[in-house]
XYZ file of C-alpha atoms in Angstrom:
586
model
C 51.349 -81.948 -88.916
C 53.117 -78.824 -89.799
C 51.014 -78.331 -92.818
C 47.777 -78.680 -91.199
C 45.599 -75.701 -90.622
C 45.191 -74.442 -87.108
C 41.754 -73.815 -85.679
C 40.241 -70.187 -85.800
C 40.344 -68.533 -82.459
C 38.328 -65.675 -81.188
C 40.236 -62.386 -80.806
C 41.672 -61.917 -77.297
C 40.384 -58.807 -75.498
C 42.759 -55.805 -75.170
C 42.805 -56.134 -71.403
C 43.194 -59.194 -69.319
C 41.699 -57.534 -66.160
C 38.024 -58.541 -65.759
C 35.642 -55.718 -65.878
C 33.486 -54.756 -62.879
C 30.005 -55.979 -63.023
C 27.249 -53.932 -61.598
C 25.574 -55.253 -58.504
C 21.868 -55.805 -58.421
C 19.959 -53.733 -55.912
C 19.393 -56.734 -53.698
C 23.069 -57.308 -53.264
C 24.123 -53.650 -52.715
C 25.957 -53.282 -49.384
C 24.322 -51.046 -46.886
C 27.631 -49.106 -46.387
C 29.827 -47.629 -49.105
C 33.401 -48.475 -49.507
C 36.445 -47.468 -51.678
C 35.581 -50.051 -54.312
C 31.847 -49.235 -54.174
C 31.558 -45.536 -53.480
C 27.914 -45.460 -54.788
C 26.947 -48.437 -52.713
C 23.583 -47.883 -50.995
C 22.826 -44.655 -52.806
C 20.071 -46.121 -54.980
C 18.802 -48.071 -51.916
C 18.494 -44.921 -49.949
C 16.970 -43.014 -52.760
C 14.415 -45.779 -53.055
C 13.574 -45.426 -49.284
C 13.174 -41.769 -49.630
C 9.531 -41.026 -50.520
C 8.079 -37.831 -51.617
C 6.347 -35.910 -48.725
C 2.609 -36.426 -48.595
C 0.737 -33.189 -49.017
C -1.963 -32.676 -46.340
C -4.496 -30.112 -46.473
C -3.993 -27.722 -43.428
C -6.953 -28.027 -41.016
C -8.556 -25.075 -39.426
C -7.455 -24.598 -35.768
C -10.371 -23.796 -33.527
C -9.696 -21.466 -30.516
C -10.918 -22.291 -27.165
C -13.812 -20.244 -25.469
C -11.278 -18.671 -23.163
C -9.130 -17.322 -26.048
C -12.104 -16.038 -28.027
C -13.230 -14.331 -24.804
C -9.761 -12.802 -24.423
C -9.677 -11.398 -27.957
C -13.163 -9.957 -27.960
C -13.191 -6.204 -27.723
C -16.550 -5.228 -29.019
C -19.213 -3.570 -26.940
C -21.055 -5.858 -24.706
C -18.435 -8.658 -25.080
C -16.449 -10.197 -22.407
C -13.171 -8.426 -22.049
C -9.699 -9.991 -22.309
C -8.027 -11.776 -19.436
C -4.332 -11.693 -18.354
C -2.237 -14.455 -19.820
C -1.551 -16.818 -16.761
C 0.725 -19.033 -18.891
C 3.531 -16.529 -18.554
C 5.227 -15.921 -15.162
C 4.746 -12.167 -15.626
C 1.023 -12.527 -16.078
C 0.846 -11.233 -19.674
C 3.944 -9.219 -19.766
C 5.416 -8.531 -23.238
C 8.909 -9.502 -23.800
C 10.221 -6.295 -25.438
C 13.665 -4.669 -25.320
C 14.254 -1.352 -23.567
C 14.771 0.406 -26.813
C 11.551 -0.851 -28.323
C 8.746 1.588 -28.902
C 6.224 -0.886 -27.582
C 5.599 -0.243 -23.811
C 5.916 -3.040 -21.400
C 2.697 -3.623 -19.620
C 2.116 -5.529 -16.471
C -1.065 -5.022 -14.550
C -2.412 -6.423 -11.184
C -4.721 -9.375 -11.495
C -8.487 -8.578 -11.232
C -11.028 -10.876 -9.723
C -14.896 -10.997 -9.893
C -16.340 -9.065 -7.013
C -19.778 -8.150 -6.021
C -20.397 -4.345 -5.337
C -19.656 -2.815 -1.910
C -22.298 -2.683 0.696
C -22.925 0.768 2.459
C -20.784 -0.130 5.433
C -17.755 -0.577 3.213
C -17.553 3.149 2.692
C -16.926 3.956 6.314
C -13.316 4.777 7.379
C -11.290 1.825 8.853
C -11.431 1.527 12.629
C -8.541 1.095 14.931
C -7.969 -2.132 16.905
C -9.678 -2.627 20.184
C -7.386 -2.354 23.154
C -8.107 -4.599 25.993
C -6.180 -3.591 29.252
C -3.684 -6.353 30.304
C -1.513 -4.803 33.116
C 0.457 -1.723 34.131
C 4.328 -1.765 34.024
C 6.575 0.662 35.659
C 9.297 1.978 33.261
C 13.012 2.858 34.421
C 11.846 6.521 34.426
C 9.096 5.713 37.010
C 6.222 6.041 34.652
C 3.398 3.525 34.735
C 2.567 2.250 31.268
C -0.645 0.328 30.664
C -0.217 -2.536 28.262
C -3.048 -3.922 26.229
C -3.978 -6.817 24.172
C -5.168 -5.770 20.617
C -8.149 -7.361 19.194
C -10.631 -6.844 16.234
C -7.757 -6.973 13.592
C -6.117 -9.563 11.546
C -2.411 -10.821 11.688
C -0.029 -11.288 8.938
C 0.420 -15.079 9.149
C 0.400 -18.324 7.121
C 1.770 -16.870 3.868
C -0.612 -13.824 3.681
C -0.188 -10.217 4.347
C -3.088 -7.612 5.206
C -3.488 -3.879 4.643
C -6.493 -1.731 5.540
C -8.710 -0.744 2.630
C -11.918 1.162 2.103
C -14.574 1.491 -0.555
C -14.377 4.741 -2.604
C -16.889 5.682 -5.301
C -14.214 7.473 -7.264
C -12.478 4.102 -7.968
C -15.172 2.252 -10.115
C -12.638 0.327 -12.240
C -10.814 -0.946 -9.057
C -14.149 -2.310 -7.664
C -14.285 0.689 -5.578
C -11.636 -0.325 -3.098
C -8.416 1.431 -2.404
C -5.784 1.281 0.407
C -6.220 3.153 3.696
C -4.840 3.724 7.159
C -6.104 3.459 10.828
C -5.549 5.454 13.928
C -3.208 6.380 15.485
C -1.969 8.259 12.402
C 1.805 8.327 12.993
C 4.938 6.065 12.765
C 4.340 3.255 15.359
C 4.291 -0.548 15.705
C 2.264 -2.190 13.145
C -0.637 -3.980 14.798
C -1.059 -6.555 11.830
C 2.812 -7.113 11.639
C 3.373 -8.354 15.190
C 3.225 -11.663 17.003
C -0.286 -12.242 18.575
C 1.488 -12.543 21.971
C 2.812 -8.962 21.851
C 1.383 -6.343 24.301
C 1.127 -2.790 23.021
C 0.461 0.484 24.767
C -2.267 2.733 23.301
C 0.000 5.083 21.211
C 1.643 1.948 19.736
C 5.219 2.914 20.646
C 5.948 0.633 23.603
C 5.829 -3.209 23.660
C 6.291 -6.286 26.026
C 5.297 -9.868 26.360
C 4.800 -12.590 28.877
C 5.980 -15.222 26.547
C 9.201 -16.271 24.951
C 10.868 -14.152 22.251
C 8.196 -12.411 20.031
C 8.775 -9.832 17.396
C 7.031 -6.594 16.402
C 7.740 -4.628 13.193
C 7.051 -1.018 12.484
C 4.499 0.383 10.044
C 7.351 2.212 8.106
C 10.091 0.560 6.035
C 13.048 1.722 3.951
C 14.201 0.676 0.580
C 17.290 3.247 -0.222
C 19.096 5.859 1.497
C 20.192 6.685 5.089
C 17.719 6.347 7.868
C 17.879 6.425 11.697
C 15.578 5.479 14.655
C 16.003 4.873 18.380
C 14.925 2.220 20.802
C 14.843 2.770 24.621
C 15.124 -0.273 26.948
C 12.312 0.161 29.428
C 12.553 -3.304 31.008
C 15.616 -5.630 30.944
C 18.930 -5.892 32.335
C 19.162 -3.496 35.330
C 21.795 -0.872 35.815
C 24.373 -1.599 38.460
C 23.330 -0.756 41.894
C 25.638 -1.816 44.914
C 22.939 -1.022 47.422
C 20.320 -3.246 45.668
C 19.348 -6.738 46.944
C 19.860 -9.866 44.828
C 16.190 -9.919 43.548
C 16.570 -6.340 42.601
C 19.456 -6.992 40.266
C 17.862 -9.782 38.442
C 16.937 -9.034 34.715
C 13.291 -8.220 34.034
C 13.219 -9.817 30.759
C 15.465 -9.355 27.655
C 15.260 -7.226 24.373
C 16.784 -7.549 20.997
C 16.456 -4.746 18.453
C 17.471 -4.337 14.657
C 16.300 -4.352 11.129
C 14.221 -7.083 9.640
C 12.704 -7.923 6.235
C 9.106 -9.115 5.681
C 10.166 -12.736 5.482
C 11.551 -12.634 8.979
C 9.612 -14.801 11.514
C 7.526 -13.038 13.997
C 7.676 -15.699 16.511
C 11.427 -15.499 16.952
C 13.992 -12.803 18.023
C 15.635 -10.303 15.726
C 18.647 -11.895 14.049
C 17.271 -15.457 14.314
C 17.405 -15.940 10.500
C 19.064 -14.477 7.369
C 16.160 -11.999 7.025
C 17.140 -9.868 10.107
C 20.088 -8.197 11.749
C 19.863 -7.891 15.471
C 21.635 -6.666 18.700
C 21.407 -8.524 21.981
C 21.106 -6.824 25.282
C 23.401 -9.330 26.904
C 26.998 -8.357 26.182
C 25.834 -6.157 23.267
C 26.449 -8.873 20.836
C 25.471 -8.727 17.278
C 23.250 -11.572 15.865
C 22.650 -12.774 12.384
C 21.291 -16.235 11.432
C 21.441 -17.054 15.262
C 25.154 -16.655 15.370
C 26.045 -14.157 18.162
C 29.422 -12.426 17.899
C 30.980 -9.868 20.176
C 30.498 -6.143 19.161
C 30.278 -3.923 22.306
C 33.419 -3.541 24.426
C 33.977 -6.295 26.941
C 31.813 -6.248 29.940
C 29.407 -3.631 28.507
C 25.697 -4.627 28.240
C 22.541 -2.936 27.037
C 20.664 -2.108 30.293
C 17.546 -0.415 31.252
C 17.374 3.310 30.378
C 19.983 2.945 27.598
C 18.933 4.426 24.287
C 20.171 2.452 21.173
C 20.224 4.346 17.841
C 20.159 2.282 14.720
C 21.395 3.732 11.235
C 20.945 1.871 8.020
C 22.624 2.893 4.723
C 21.220 1.308 1.459
C 22.239 1.876 -2.185
C 19.812 3.208 -4.677
C 17.068 1.172 -6.143
C 18.651 1.565 -9.471
C 21.907 -0.013 -8.384
C 19.979 -2.618 -6.409
C 18.039 -3.691 -9.613
C 21.193 -4.098 -11.517
C 22.447 -6.480 -8.830
C 19.323 -8.733 -8.710
C 18.962 -8.694 -12.460
C 22.551 -9.768 -12.967
C 23.855 -6.614 -14.752
C 26.098 -5.270 -11.950
C 29.694 -4.740 -12.773
C 31.935 -3.859 -9.824
C 34.417 -2.246 -12.041
C 31.954 -0.004 -13.897
C 29.036 0.427 -11.371
C 30.917 2.522 -8.763
C 28.207 5.057 -8.307
C 24.438 5.222 -7.982
C 24.128 8.053 -10.374
C 25.571 5.940 -13.220
C 23.301 3.111 -12.265
C 20.254 5.304 -12.276
C 20.844 6.191 -15.962
C 20.943 2.561 -17.135
C 18.029 0.913 -15.297
C 14.387 1.871 -15.709
C 12.453 1.156 -12.708
C 9.627 -1.448 -13.118
C 6.031 -0.853 -12.167
C 4.681 -1.581 -8.569
C 2.445 -4.582 -8.935
C 0.134 -5.375 -6.113
C -1.866 -8.673 -6.611
C -4.529 -8.335 -3.722
C -8.135 -8.993 -3.138
C -10.451 -7.248 -0.512
C -11.710 -9.317 2.283
C -13.727 -8.885 5.477
C -12.587 -9.687 8.983
C -15.546 -8.966 11.307
C -16.291 -5.219 10.839
C -12.958 -4.452 9.182
C -11.839 -4.490 5.386
C -8.460 -5.618 4.361
C -6.645 -6.257 1.169
C -5.278 -9.845 1.256
C -2.201 -10.742 -0.662
C 0.465 -13.479 -0.819
C 3.335 -12.693 1.427
C 6.979 -13.145 0.394
C 8.259 -16.432 1.633
C 11.672 -17.554 2.874
C 13.736 -19.082 0.029
C 15.528 -22.371 0.022
C 18.916 -20.652 -0.697
C 18.849 -18.608 2.541
C 17.633 -21.546 4.584
C 20.597 -23.502 3.319
C 22.892 -20.594 4.168
C 21.695 -20.617 7.684
C 21.784 -24.345 8.146
C 24.352 -25.555 5.684
C 24.213 -29.322 4.700
C 27.127 -30.516 2.417
C 25.147 -33.391 1.111
C 22.106 -31.215 0.143
C 24.202 -28.379 -1.139
C 26.406 -30.660 -3.318
C 23.398 -32.410 -4.778
C 21.388 -29.254 -5.499
C 24.213 -27.300 -7.038
C 27.120 -29.230 -8.631
C 28.917 -25.961 -9.517
C 29.505 -25.159 -5.893
C 27.558 -21.924 -6.052
C 25.793 -22.680 -2.678
C 29.229 -22.935 -0.912
C 30.251 -19.422 -2.049
C 29.908 -16.493 0.399
C 27.302 -14.019 -0.375
C 28.376 -11.241 -2.701
C 26.883 -8.849 -5.264
C 27.618 -11.227 -8.242
C 26.582 -14.537 -6.528
C 25.214 -17.071 -8.939
C 22.189 -17.402 -6.682
C 20.094 -14.267 -6.516
C 18.931 -14.575 -2.911
C 22.668 -14.629 -1.884
C 23.515 -11.415 -3.583
C 24.547 -8.482 -1.251
C 24.261 -4.705 -1.725
C 27.569 -2.973 -1.936
C 28.215 0.000 0.467
C 25.219 -1.085 2.578
C 25.636 -1.034 6.339
C 24.000 -0.863 9.856
C 25.662 1.356 12.553
C 24.857 1.414 16.200
C 24.844 4.275 18.860
C 24.409 4.095 22.354
C 23.210 7.106 24.204
C 24.290 9.319 21.316
C 27.735 7.758 20.969
C 28.721 5.866 17.911
C 29.818 2.273 18.839
C 30.518 0.947 15.419
C 29.207 -0.775 12.245
C 28.397 -4.385 13.050
C 26.826 -5.299 9.648
C 27.956 -4.487 6.139
C 26.957 -5.867 2.647
C 23.276 -6.498 3.527
C 21.395 -9.050 1.567
C 19.338 -7.816 -1.378
C 15.547 -7.779 -1.168
C 14.193 -6.785 -4.359
C 12.716 -9.600 -6.696
C 13.699 -12.194 -7.507
C 15.680 -12.201 -4.323
C 12.399 -12.005 -2.526
C 9.504 -14.206 -3.969
C 6.182 -15.531 -2.695
C 5.695 -19.182 -1.927
C 4.882 -21.227 -5.116
C 1.134 -21.691 -5.244
C -1.838 -20.986 -7.486
C -2.177 -17.188 -8.016
C 1.243 -16.143 -6.727
C 3.258 -14.453 -9.395
C 7.044 -14.339 -9.062
C 9.324 -11.425 -9.832
C 6.880 -8.619 -8.826
C 7.657 -5.813 -6.421
C 4.619 -4.483 -4.406
C 6.443 -1.427 -3.217
C 6.727 -2.568 0.431
C 9.799 -4.736 0.317
C 12.739 -3.372 2.303
C 14.159 -3.318 5.793
C 11.898 -2.457 8.638
C 12.672 -1.418 12.190
C 12.093 -4.455 14.459
C 12.124 -5.158 18.245
C 11.799 -8.588 19.864
C 11.040 -8.903 23.618
C 11.373 -11.830 26.113
C 9.403 -12.690 29.327
C 8.750 -9.301 30.647
C 11.320 -7.345 28.552
C 10.145 -3.982 27.343
C 11.071 -1.458 24.727
C 10.001 2.030 23.449
C 10.520 2.941 19.755
C 11.186 6.576 18.553
C 11.057 7.108 14.834
C 11.760 10.771 15.036
C 12.122 13.604 14.253
C 12.460 14.472 17.928
C 15.125 11.871 19.116
C 16.433 11.407 22.633
C 20.048 11.320 21.225
C 20.105 12.715 17.710
C 23.262 11.761 15.862
C 25.372 14.765 14.701
C 24.836 13.869 11.012
C 21.141 14.043 11.172
C 19.863 17.074 9.196
C 17.739 19.228 11.393
C 15.405 20.149 8.475
C 14.884 16.585 7.230
C 11.345 16.452 8.321
C 10.535 19.621 6.444
C 11.632 18.283 3.074
C 9.138 17.604 0.290
C 7.886 14.118 -0.018
C 9.847 12.199 -2.804
C 8.436 8.993 -4.221
C 10.539 5.980 -3.638
C 12.324 4.967 -6.701
C 12.055 8.488 -8.145
C 14.599 10.211 -6.056
C 16.963 12.331 -8.107
C 19.643 12.914 -5.435
C 23.345 12.368 -6.057
C 25.396 9.826 -4.207
C 23.765 7.869 -1.414
C 26.709 8.793 0.817
C 25.955 12.489 0.172
C 22.329 12.180 1.305
C 21.353 13.557 4.665
C 20.524 11.074 7.347
C 16.790 11.198 7.817
C 14.504 9.908 10.554
C 12.559 6.710 9.700
C 9.393 8.473 10.608
C 9.674 10.462 7.549
C 8.735 7.424 5.574
C 5.141 7.481 6.911
C 3.832 10.238 4.786
C 5.856 9.082 1.869
C 4.341 5.612 2.068
C 0.932 7.115 2.069
C 1.887 9.261 -0.902
C 2.977 6.197 -2.681
C -0.086 4.145 -1.855
C -2.264 6.929 -3.158
C -0.183 7.225 -6.390
C -0.287 3.581 -7.158
C -4.045 3.319 -6.327
C -4.548 5.947 -8.998
C -2.249 4.292 -11.480
C -4.053 1.003 -10.992
C -7.406 2.742 -11.444
C -6.350 4.506 -14.713
C -4.860 1.262 -16.056
C -8.064 -0.697 -15.296
C -10.030 2.054 -16.878
C -8.081 1.961 -20.092
C -8.419 -1.857 -20.123
C -12.134 -1.329 -19.936
C -12.069 0.925 -22.974
C -11.648 4.262 -21.345
C -15.326 4.943 -21.500
C -16.793 7.710 -19.210
C -20.228 6.047 -19.144
C -21.478 4.565 -16.019
C -20.990 0.769 -15.849
C -24.418 -0.822 -15.758
C -25.136 -2.823 -12.645
C -21.988 -1.608 -10.688
C -23.886 0.618 -8.270
C -27.051 -1.349 -8.427
C -27.583 -4.972 -7.145
C -25.908 -8.152 -8.095
C -22.310 -8.908 -8.771
C -20.698 -7.168 -11.672
C -17.466 -7.827 -13.465
C -15.396 -4.831 -14.485
C -12.420 -5.157 -16.815
C -10.116 -8.214 -17.430
C -11.126 -10.797 -14.716
C -8.694 -13.537 -13.847
C -10.231 -16.721 -15.267
C -8.743 -18.677 -12.361
C -10.269 -16.464 -9.714
C -11.968 -19.415 -8.052
C -8.760 -21.277 -7.834
C -7.339 -18.327 -5.858
C -10.159 -18.637 -3.377
C -9.326 -22.407 -3.069
C -5.647 -21.517 -2.541
C -6.521 -19.134 0.255
C -7.381 -21.308 3.316
C -8.309 -18.192 5.337
C -11.279 -17.448 3.141
C -13.847 -19.842 4.737
C -17.129 -17.919 4.828
C -19.188 -17.166 1.712
C -20.645 -13.795 0.884
C -24.136 -12.872 2.157
C -27.172 -13.168 -0.019
C -27.344 -9.542 -0.571
C -23.821 -9.667 -2.199
C -20.569 -9.084 -0.321
C -16.877 -9.858 -0.276
C -15.586 -12.869 1.439
C -14.957 -13.046 5.100
C -12.092 -14.622 6.929
C -11.646 -16.037 10.383
C -8.308 -16.359 12.355
C -7.965 -18.620 15.372
C -5.724 -17.566 18.293
C -2.323 -19.087 18.289
């Protein structure tokens, strides 16, 4: 069959390797691979749909927002923004040309009644008993009544209606007799007995505290305390009953958060000195300070000096800008920090025949309570970084635990320097101090009265007399003789050099300074409210007539403020008047 013809065959392809066949979409793998790098691309592209165009809808503002933006004549004026913790504060840098504005909250109030324009009256002194001092003088101690006490998270200061303050609802801060540095009637325990000049105290109860009506925020200050009843002086000829102590006394410096129903040095907010053994006490931890065998006895005069850095350096510490390597002087700190405004959120109230400003008091913080009573389980759970276990220092992660460098408290006994029991005192400016979290309480604001205040606590018959100068029993050598003649300098505006180079001044010098500061900030608030009202010189209709009138930006949650204040329990009279409070005896 060699001659037979072979069948015709189709030509063989040039390559024997089969060609790749495209996969249909339904067979495409969801994940790409080296053999199928484009796998899933078309599937993903199919899933991606073009965005659907929706016509933007018109956003309607609420009534409160429209009311806040309205500025025309006759329209309701704006309200502070309660959504921000600063109450409407603008977040602008220091270099910005826009001024930072924070204003006190304003509430809807009726106009004053004629009696509101009368000057505040002093408390009523009800005679309790006479007590003979170590000098042989009989002192009549009294119970004070017809005044309110700082308690339950609220603080009170006297106020009076003034026709020159229409934008502030006619109310401004005031003072009562006696007009000199003394024990603060409102800032004492209700079981404290006080003499009529307000400089001597005692009690028949356990330890109770009284604070002065003057406080310090920066600089060097000095005051004295004489023990009028306590541990008796040694007397070999005296009988057993004549040598027993007539009570006990503790003295020192305290912040506003310190409890009034406890001795000085009980918590982290006060630094105290015991009469027994002359021990120093802080956070209820007594430690030896006086020489062994030496007590603080009747007739002894204890001088207390405090040294605080400038407010400028203080603010750098609490704001977290302090650098120990750079901020070595107060003068340098003053150039870098701009002091904030003094903001006082307060509302006038009536207590019997007296007028007071009521405001939220600064409250003990959880961090300092944990410092006083450490709990490893709570501390570890609350702060995993271990910040709570660190000792207080100027750069502590927790602001309430930051201390003030170069701050100290020194003690004198009968004119002789004993030593310096306390250094690196705890900072007090916000946010180191803050009010209790509740409706209407704004955090991070300084009301101008934060600081360290002279404090005395007495126990079961113990007695003490305070002397805030300038005529001291034992003036220290470094006390400037002409300190009381210096011009009043506003707190936070002092332009002196180093704190250490300032003259030691009597605490009593702060009395006139505080009044000047109150007057200044009352004027600042009045001008600020007047500008918010449009700056018109025309008389506001209805303000001096009948019926409640609203001036300026009014807090929309004013009613919630009243609900948050349990002390406000009585409504205004039909003729129109501010709220009245009632305090029960404790």
